[in-house]
Short mmCIF file of C-alpha atoms and ligand atoms in Angstrom, two decimals:
data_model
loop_
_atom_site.label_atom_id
_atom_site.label_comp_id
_atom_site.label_asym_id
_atom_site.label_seq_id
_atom_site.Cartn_x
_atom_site.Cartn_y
_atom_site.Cartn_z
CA UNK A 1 0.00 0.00 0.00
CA UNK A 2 1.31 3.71 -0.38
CA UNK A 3 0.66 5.92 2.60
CA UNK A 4 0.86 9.93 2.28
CA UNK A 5 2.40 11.38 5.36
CA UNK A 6 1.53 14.98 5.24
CA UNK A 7 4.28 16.28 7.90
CA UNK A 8 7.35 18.35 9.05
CA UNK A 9 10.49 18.18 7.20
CA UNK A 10 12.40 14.53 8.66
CA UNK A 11 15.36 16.68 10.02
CA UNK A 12 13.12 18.16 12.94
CA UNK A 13 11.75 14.49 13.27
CA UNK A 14 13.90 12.39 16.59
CA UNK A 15 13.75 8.48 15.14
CA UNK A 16 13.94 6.93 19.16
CA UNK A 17 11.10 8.87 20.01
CA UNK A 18 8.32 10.79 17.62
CA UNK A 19 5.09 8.67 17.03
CA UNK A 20 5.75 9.67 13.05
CA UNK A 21 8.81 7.64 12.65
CA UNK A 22 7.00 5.17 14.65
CA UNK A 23 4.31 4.87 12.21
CA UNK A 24 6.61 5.35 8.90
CA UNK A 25 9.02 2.56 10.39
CA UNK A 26 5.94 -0.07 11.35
CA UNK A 27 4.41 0.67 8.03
CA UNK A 28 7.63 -0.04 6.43
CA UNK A 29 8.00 -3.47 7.99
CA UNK A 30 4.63 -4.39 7.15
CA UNK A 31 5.99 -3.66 3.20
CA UNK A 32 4.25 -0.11 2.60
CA UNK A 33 5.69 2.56 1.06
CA UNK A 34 5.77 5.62 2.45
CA UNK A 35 5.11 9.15 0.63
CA UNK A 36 6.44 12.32 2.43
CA UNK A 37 5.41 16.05 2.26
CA UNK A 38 4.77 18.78 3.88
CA UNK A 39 1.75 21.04 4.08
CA UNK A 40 3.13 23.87 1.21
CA UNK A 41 3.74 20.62 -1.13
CA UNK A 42 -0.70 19.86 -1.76
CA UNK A 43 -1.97 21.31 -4.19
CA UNK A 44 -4.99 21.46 -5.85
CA UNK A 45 -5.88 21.04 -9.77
CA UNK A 46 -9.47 20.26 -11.48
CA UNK A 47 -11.07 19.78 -8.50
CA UNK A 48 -8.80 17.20 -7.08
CA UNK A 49 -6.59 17.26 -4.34
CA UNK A 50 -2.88 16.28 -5.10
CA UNK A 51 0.66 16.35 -3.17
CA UNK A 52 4.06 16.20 -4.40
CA UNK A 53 5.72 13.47 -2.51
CA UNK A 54 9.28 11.86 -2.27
CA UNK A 55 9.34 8.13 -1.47
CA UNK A 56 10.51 8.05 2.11
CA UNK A 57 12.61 4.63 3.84
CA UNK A 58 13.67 5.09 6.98
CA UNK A 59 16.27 3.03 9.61
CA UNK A 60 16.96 3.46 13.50
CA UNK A 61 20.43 3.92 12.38
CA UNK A 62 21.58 6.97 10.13
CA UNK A 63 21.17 8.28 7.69
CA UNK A 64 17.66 7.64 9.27
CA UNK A 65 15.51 9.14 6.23
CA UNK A 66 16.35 8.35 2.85
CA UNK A 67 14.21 9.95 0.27
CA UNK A 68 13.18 9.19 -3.38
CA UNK A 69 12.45 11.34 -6.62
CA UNK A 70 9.91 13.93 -6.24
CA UNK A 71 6.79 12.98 -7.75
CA UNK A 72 3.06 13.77 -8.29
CA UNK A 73 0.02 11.47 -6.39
CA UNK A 74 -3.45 12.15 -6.55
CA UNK A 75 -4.41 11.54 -2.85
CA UNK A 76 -7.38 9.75 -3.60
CA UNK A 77 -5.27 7.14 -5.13
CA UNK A 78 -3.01 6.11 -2.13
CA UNK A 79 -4.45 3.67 0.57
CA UNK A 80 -4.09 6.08 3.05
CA UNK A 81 -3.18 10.04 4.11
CA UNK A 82 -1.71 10.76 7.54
CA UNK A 83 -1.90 14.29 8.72
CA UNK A 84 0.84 14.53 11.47
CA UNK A 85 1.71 18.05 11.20
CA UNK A 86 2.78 19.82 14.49
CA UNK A 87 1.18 22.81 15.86
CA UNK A 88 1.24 25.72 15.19
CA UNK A 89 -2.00 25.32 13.71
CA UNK A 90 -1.88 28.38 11.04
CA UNK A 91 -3.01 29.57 7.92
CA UNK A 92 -1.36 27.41 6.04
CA UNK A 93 -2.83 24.29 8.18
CA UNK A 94 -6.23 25.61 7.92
CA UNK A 95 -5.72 25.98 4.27
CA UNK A 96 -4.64 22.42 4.10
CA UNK A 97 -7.32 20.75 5.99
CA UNK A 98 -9.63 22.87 3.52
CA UNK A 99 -8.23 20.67 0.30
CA UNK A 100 -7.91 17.44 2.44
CA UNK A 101 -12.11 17.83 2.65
CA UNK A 102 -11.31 17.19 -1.07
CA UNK A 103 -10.40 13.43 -0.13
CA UNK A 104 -12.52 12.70 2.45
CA UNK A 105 -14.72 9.32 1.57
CA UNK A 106 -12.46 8.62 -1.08
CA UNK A 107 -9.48 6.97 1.48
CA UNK A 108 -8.62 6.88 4.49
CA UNK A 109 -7.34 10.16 6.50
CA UNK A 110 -6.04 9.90 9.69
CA UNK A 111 -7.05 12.32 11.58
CA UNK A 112 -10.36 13.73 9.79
CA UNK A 113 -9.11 17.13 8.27
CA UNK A 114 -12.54 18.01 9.47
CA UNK A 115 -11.91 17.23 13.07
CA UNK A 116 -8.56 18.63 13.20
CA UNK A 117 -10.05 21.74 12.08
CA UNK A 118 -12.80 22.03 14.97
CA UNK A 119 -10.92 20.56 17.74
CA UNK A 120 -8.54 23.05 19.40
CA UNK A 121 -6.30 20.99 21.43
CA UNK A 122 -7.69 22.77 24.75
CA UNK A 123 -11.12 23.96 23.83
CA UNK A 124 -12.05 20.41 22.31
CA UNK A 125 -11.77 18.95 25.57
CA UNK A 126 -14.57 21.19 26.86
CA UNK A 127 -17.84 18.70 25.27
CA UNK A 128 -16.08 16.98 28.06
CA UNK A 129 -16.54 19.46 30.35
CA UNK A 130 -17.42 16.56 33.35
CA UNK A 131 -14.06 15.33 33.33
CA UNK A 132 -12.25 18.37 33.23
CA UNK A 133 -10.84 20.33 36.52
CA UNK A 134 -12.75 23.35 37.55
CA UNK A 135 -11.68 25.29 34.04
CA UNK A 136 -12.70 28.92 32.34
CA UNK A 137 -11.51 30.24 29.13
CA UNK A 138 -11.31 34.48 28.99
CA UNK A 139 -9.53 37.22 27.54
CA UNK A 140 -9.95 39.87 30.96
CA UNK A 141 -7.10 39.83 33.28
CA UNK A 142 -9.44 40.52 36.31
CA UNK A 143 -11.92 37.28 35.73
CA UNK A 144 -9.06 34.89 35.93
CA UNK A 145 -7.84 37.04 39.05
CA UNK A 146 -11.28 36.44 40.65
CA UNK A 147 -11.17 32.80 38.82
CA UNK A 148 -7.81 31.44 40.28
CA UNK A 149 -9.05 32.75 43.75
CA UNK A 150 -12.57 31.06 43.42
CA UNK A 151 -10.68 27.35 43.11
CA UNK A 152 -8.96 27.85 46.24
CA UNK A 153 -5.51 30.27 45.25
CA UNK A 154 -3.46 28.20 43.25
CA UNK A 155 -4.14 27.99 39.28
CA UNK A 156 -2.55 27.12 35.86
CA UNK A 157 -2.99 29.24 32.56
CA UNK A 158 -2.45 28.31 28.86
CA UNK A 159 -2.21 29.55 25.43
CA UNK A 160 -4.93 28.00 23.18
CA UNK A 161 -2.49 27.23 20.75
CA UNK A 162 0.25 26.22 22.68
CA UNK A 163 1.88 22.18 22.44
CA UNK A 164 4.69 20.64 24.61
CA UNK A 165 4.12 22.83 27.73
CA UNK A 166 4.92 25.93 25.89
CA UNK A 167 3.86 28.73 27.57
CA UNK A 168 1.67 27.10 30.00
CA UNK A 169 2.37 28.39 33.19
CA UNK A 170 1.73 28.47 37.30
CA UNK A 171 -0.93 31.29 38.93
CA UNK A 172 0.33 31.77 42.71
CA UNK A 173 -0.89 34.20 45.01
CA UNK A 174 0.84 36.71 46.24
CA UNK A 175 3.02 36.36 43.18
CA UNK A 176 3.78 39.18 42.10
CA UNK A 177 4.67 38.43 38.65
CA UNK A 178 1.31 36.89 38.14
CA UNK A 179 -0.35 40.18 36.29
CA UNK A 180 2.61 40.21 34.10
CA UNK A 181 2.36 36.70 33.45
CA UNK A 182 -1.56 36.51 32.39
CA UNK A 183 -0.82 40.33 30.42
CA UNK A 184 1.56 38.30 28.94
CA UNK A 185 -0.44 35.10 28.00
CA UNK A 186 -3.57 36.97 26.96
CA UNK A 187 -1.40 39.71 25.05
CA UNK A 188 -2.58 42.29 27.18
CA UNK A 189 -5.72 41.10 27.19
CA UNK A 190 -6.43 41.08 23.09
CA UNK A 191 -6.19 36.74 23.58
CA UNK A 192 -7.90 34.21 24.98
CA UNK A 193 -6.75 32.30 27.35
CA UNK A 194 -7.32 28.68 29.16
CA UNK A 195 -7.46 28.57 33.20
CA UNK A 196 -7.91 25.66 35.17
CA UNK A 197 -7.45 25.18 38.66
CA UNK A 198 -4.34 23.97 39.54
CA UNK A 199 -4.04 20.01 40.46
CA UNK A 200 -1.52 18.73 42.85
CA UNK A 201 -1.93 15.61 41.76
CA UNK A 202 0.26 16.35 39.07
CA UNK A 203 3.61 15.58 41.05
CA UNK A 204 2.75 12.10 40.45
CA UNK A 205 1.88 12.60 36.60
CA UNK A 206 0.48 14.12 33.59
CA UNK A 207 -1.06 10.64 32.01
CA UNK A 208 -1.36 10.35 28.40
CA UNK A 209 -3.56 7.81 26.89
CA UNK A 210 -3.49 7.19 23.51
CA UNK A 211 -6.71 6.14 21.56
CA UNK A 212 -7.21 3.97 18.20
CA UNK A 213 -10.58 4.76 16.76
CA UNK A 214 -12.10 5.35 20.50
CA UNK A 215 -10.26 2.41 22.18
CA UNK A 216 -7.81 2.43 24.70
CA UNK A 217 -4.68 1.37 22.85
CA UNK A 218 -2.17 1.87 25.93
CA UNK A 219 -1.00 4.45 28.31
CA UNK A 220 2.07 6.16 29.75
CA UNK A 221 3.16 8.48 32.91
CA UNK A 222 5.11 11.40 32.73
CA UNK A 223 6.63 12.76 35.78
CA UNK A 224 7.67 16.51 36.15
CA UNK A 225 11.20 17.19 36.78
CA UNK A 226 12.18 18.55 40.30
CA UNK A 227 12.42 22.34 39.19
CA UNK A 228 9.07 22.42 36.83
CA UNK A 229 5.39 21.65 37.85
CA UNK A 230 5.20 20.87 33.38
CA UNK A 231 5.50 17.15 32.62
CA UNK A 232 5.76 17.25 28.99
CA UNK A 233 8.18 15.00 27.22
CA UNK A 234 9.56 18.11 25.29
CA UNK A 235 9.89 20.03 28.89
CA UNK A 236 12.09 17.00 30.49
CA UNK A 237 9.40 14.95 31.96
CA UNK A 238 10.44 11.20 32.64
CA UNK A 239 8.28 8.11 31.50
CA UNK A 240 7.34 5.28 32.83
CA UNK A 241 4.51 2.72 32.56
CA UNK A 242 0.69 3.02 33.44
CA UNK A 243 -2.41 1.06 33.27
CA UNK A 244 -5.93 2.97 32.71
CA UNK A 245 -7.93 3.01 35.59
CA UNK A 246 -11.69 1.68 35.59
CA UNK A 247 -12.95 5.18 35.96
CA UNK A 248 -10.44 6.48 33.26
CA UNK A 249 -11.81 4.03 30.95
CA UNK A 250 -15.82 5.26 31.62
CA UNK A 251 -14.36 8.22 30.83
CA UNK A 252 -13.29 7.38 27.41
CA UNK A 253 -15.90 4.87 26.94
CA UNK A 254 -18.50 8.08 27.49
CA UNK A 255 -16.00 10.08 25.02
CA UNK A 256 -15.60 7.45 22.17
CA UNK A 257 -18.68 8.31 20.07
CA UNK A 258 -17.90 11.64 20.13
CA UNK A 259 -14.45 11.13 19.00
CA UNK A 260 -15.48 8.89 16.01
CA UNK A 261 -18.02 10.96 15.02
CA UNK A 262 -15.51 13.90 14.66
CA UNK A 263 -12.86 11.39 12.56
CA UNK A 264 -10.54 11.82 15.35
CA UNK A 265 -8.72 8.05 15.07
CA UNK A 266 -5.62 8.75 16.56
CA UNK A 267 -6.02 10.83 19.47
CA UNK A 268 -3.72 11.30 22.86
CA UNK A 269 -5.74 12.36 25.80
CA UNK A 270 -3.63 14.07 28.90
CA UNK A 271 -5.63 12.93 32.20
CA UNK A 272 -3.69 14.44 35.52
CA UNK A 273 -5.09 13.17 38.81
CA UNK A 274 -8.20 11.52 36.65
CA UNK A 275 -9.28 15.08 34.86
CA UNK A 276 -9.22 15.55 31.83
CA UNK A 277 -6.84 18.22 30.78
CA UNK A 278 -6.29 18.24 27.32
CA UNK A 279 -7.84 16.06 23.78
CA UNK A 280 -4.47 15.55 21.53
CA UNK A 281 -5.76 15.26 17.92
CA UNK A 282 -3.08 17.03 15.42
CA UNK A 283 0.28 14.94 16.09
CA UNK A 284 -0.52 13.24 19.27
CA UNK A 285 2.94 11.44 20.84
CA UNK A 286 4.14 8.74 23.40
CA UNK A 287 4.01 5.47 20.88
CA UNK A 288 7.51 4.72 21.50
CA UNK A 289 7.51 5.55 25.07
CA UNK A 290 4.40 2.95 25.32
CA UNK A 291 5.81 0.56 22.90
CA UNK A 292 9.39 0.30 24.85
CA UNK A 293 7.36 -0.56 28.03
CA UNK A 294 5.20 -2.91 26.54
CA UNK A 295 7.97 -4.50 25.00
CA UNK A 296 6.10 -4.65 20.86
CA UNK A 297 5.66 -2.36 18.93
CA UNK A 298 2.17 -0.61 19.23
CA UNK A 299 2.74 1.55 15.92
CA UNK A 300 1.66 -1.64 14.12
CA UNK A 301 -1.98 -1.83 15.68
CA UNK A 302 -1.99 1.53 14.11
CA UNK A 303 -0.51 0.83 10.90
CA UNK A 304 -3.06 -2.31 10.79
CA UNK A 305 -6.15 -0.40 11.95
CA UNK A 306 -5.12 1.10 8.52
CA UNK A 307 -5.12 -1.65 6.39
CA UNK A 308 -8.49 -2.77 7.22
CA UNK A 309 -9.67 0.60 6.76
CA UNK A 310 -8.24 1.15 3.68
CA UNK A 311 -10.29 -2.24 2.48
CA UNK A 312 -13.26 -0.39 2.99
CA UNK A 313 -11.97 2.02 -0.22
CA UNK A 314 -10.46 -1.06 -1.97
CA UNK A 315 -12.94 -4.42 -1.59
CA UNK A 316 -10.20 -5.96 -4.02
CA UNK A 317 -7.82 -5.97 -0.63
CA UNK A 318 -10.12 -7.37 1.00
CA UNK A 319 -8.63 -11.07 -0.37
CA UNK A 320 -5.09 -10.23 0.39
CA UNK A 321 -4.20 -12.10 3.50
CA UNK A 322 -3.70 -10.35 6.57
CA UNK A 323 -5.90 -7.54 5.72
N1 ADP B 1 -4.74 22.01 35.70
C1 ADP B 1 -3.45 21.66 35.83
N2 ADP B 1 -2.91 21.48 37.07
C2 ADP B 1 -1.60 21.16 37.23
N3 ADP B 1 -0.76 21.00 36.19
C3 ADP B 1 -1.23 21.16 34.95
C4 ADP B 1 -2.60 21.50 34.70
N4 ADP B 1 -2.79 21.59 33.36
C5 ADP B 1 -1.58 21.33 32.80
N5 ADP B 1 -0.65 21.06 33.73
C6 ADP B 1 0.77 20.74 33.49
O1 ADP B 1 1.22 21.45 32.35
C7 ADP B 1 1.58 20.56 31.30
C8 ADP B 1 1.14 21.10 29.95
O2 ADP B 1 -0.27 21.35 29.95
P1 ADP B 1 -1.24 20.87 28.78
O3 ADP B 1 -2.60 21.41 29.10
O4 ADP B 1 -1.16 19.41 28.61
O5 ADP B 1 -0.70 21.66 27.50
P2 ADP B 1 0.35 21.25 26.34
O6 ADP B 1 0.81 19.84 26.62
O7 ADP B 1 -0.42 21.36 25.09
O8 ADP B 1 1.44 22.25 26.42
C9 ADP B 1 0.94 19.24 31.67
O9 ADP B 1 1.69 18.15 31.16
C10 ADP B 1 0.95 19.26 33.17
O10 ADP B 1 2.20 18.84 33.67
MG1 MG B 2 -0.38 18.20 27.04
#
């Protein structure tokens, strides 16, 4: 099968630990080839939404990317399209999940351009709003003042558009850098911005659980580092196992529809102290972390999830073994 990864450039891409290389080396086992580009490279002509791709192989050891000839695929025509973009999401990601619409029905997409379009990272997680810690979303420096001091003195405030623990930072009282810090967050007040209470419980661990079409497909911890209350990978937080609690799993169980409905296959959910915190839809992380613990690779169940998606498009496949 050919697979369209729609993506950042491979140099900004870590082989021992980005879910992408994950996918693009579990595919490649499984005898795909894989078709790189990034978002500037689709294009659009009579009607039909196209990308100019370079065959991609990749290997654990280096050169880790090794790319074809550029050439021309009509996206409708390749068994599958995976979006796996970072943030920022921008213009020029807006535009691009405009054209996907183009191939929607046609193959599979992974996530729905559709979905990745309406769920903001920290706003989507509000239809959840149950699960979430005590939470408001506002522009005016004074209602997260009287906010943080209604949930007891202590909160946390975040860009909308922020990824890795950028930017996301600790209310205290008495601090007396916290009007500069929410001016700063809010732009001076011309932004919105996300406050939630804050949650001790995350000394012991910002969970993220990553989904596969609404189920559970595993889960990891991530512990802060001594000097920062973030646990993001990208921020220095350390990994180690975890198993979804009963309650977690109601959680998701009461999510799942929602999710599917939306096209959002591969999603990463952050859960701290059993809250929901944050829905993970563009370029969701942690397979390798999960996968080393588990001791397989868990990039396959993706990569096989796939297949039998893609049969869907192609009833021929549905004969090939395997599939
Ligand atoms: N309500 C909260 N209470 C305590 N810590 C939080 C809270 N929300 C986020 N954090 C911490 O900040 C980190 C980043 O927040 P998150 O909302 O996941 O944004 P992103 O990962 O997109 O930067 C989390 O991993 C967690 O360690
Ligand atoms: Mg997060």
């Amino acid at each position: 099968m050919r697979f369209v990864y729609v993506m950042d450039p491979m140099d900004r891409v870590l082989p021992d630990k980005d879910t992408t290389f994950a996918f693009l080396r579990a595919a490649q086992t499984r005898g795909h080839e894989s078709l790189h580009c990034e978002l500037r490279d689709l294009f659009v002509k009579d009607g039909d939404v196209h990308a100019r791709v370079r065959q991609l192989t990749v290997s654990d050891a280096p050169p880790h990317a090794v790319f074809g000839e550029p050439q021309v695929v009509r996206l409708a025509d390749v068994e599958a399209v995976l979006i796996r973009k970072d943030p920022p999401f921008d213009t020029p990601y807006l535009y691009a999940t405009l054209m996907l619409e183009r191939v929607r029905g046609r193959t599979v997409i992974m996530n729905d351009p559709r979905g990745l379009r309406d769920a903001n990272e920290k706003l989507y997680a509000l239809h959840f709003a149950k699960y979430m810690p005590r939470t408001m979303v506002t522009s005016s420096e004074e209602q997260i003042f009287a906010f943080v001091k209604e949930v007891g003195g202590r909160g946390v405030i975040k860009p909308l558009d922020g990824a890795g623990g950028s930017g996301v930072m600790m209310l205290l009282p008495n601090d007396k850098n916290a009007r500069a810090i929410i001016q700063t967050v809010t732009g001076e007040g011309s932004r919105l911005a996300m406050v939630q209470e804050f949650l001790p419980a995350v000394e012991k661990g910002d969970k993220r659980v990553l989904l596969l079409d609404g189920e559970v497909l595993g889960a990891i911890n991530r512990i802060p580092r001594g000097d920062d209350f973030r646990s993001n990978i990208h921020v220095g937080g350390s990994v180690e196992p975890y198993v979804v609690t009963p309650e977690e799993r109601a959680m998701i169980a009461d999510m799942s529809p929602r999710l599917k409905k939306d096209g959002l296959v591969f999603v990463g959910l952050d859960v701290i102290g059993g809250k929901l915190t944050e829905v993970n839809v563009t370029s969701p992380t942690g397979i390798q972390q999960l996968s080393q613990h588990e001791n397989r690779d868990v990039a396959v169940d993706v990569i096989t999830w796939i297949e039998r998606k893609s049969a869907d498009f192609r009833p021929s496949l549905k004969s090939i073994p395997g599939v």
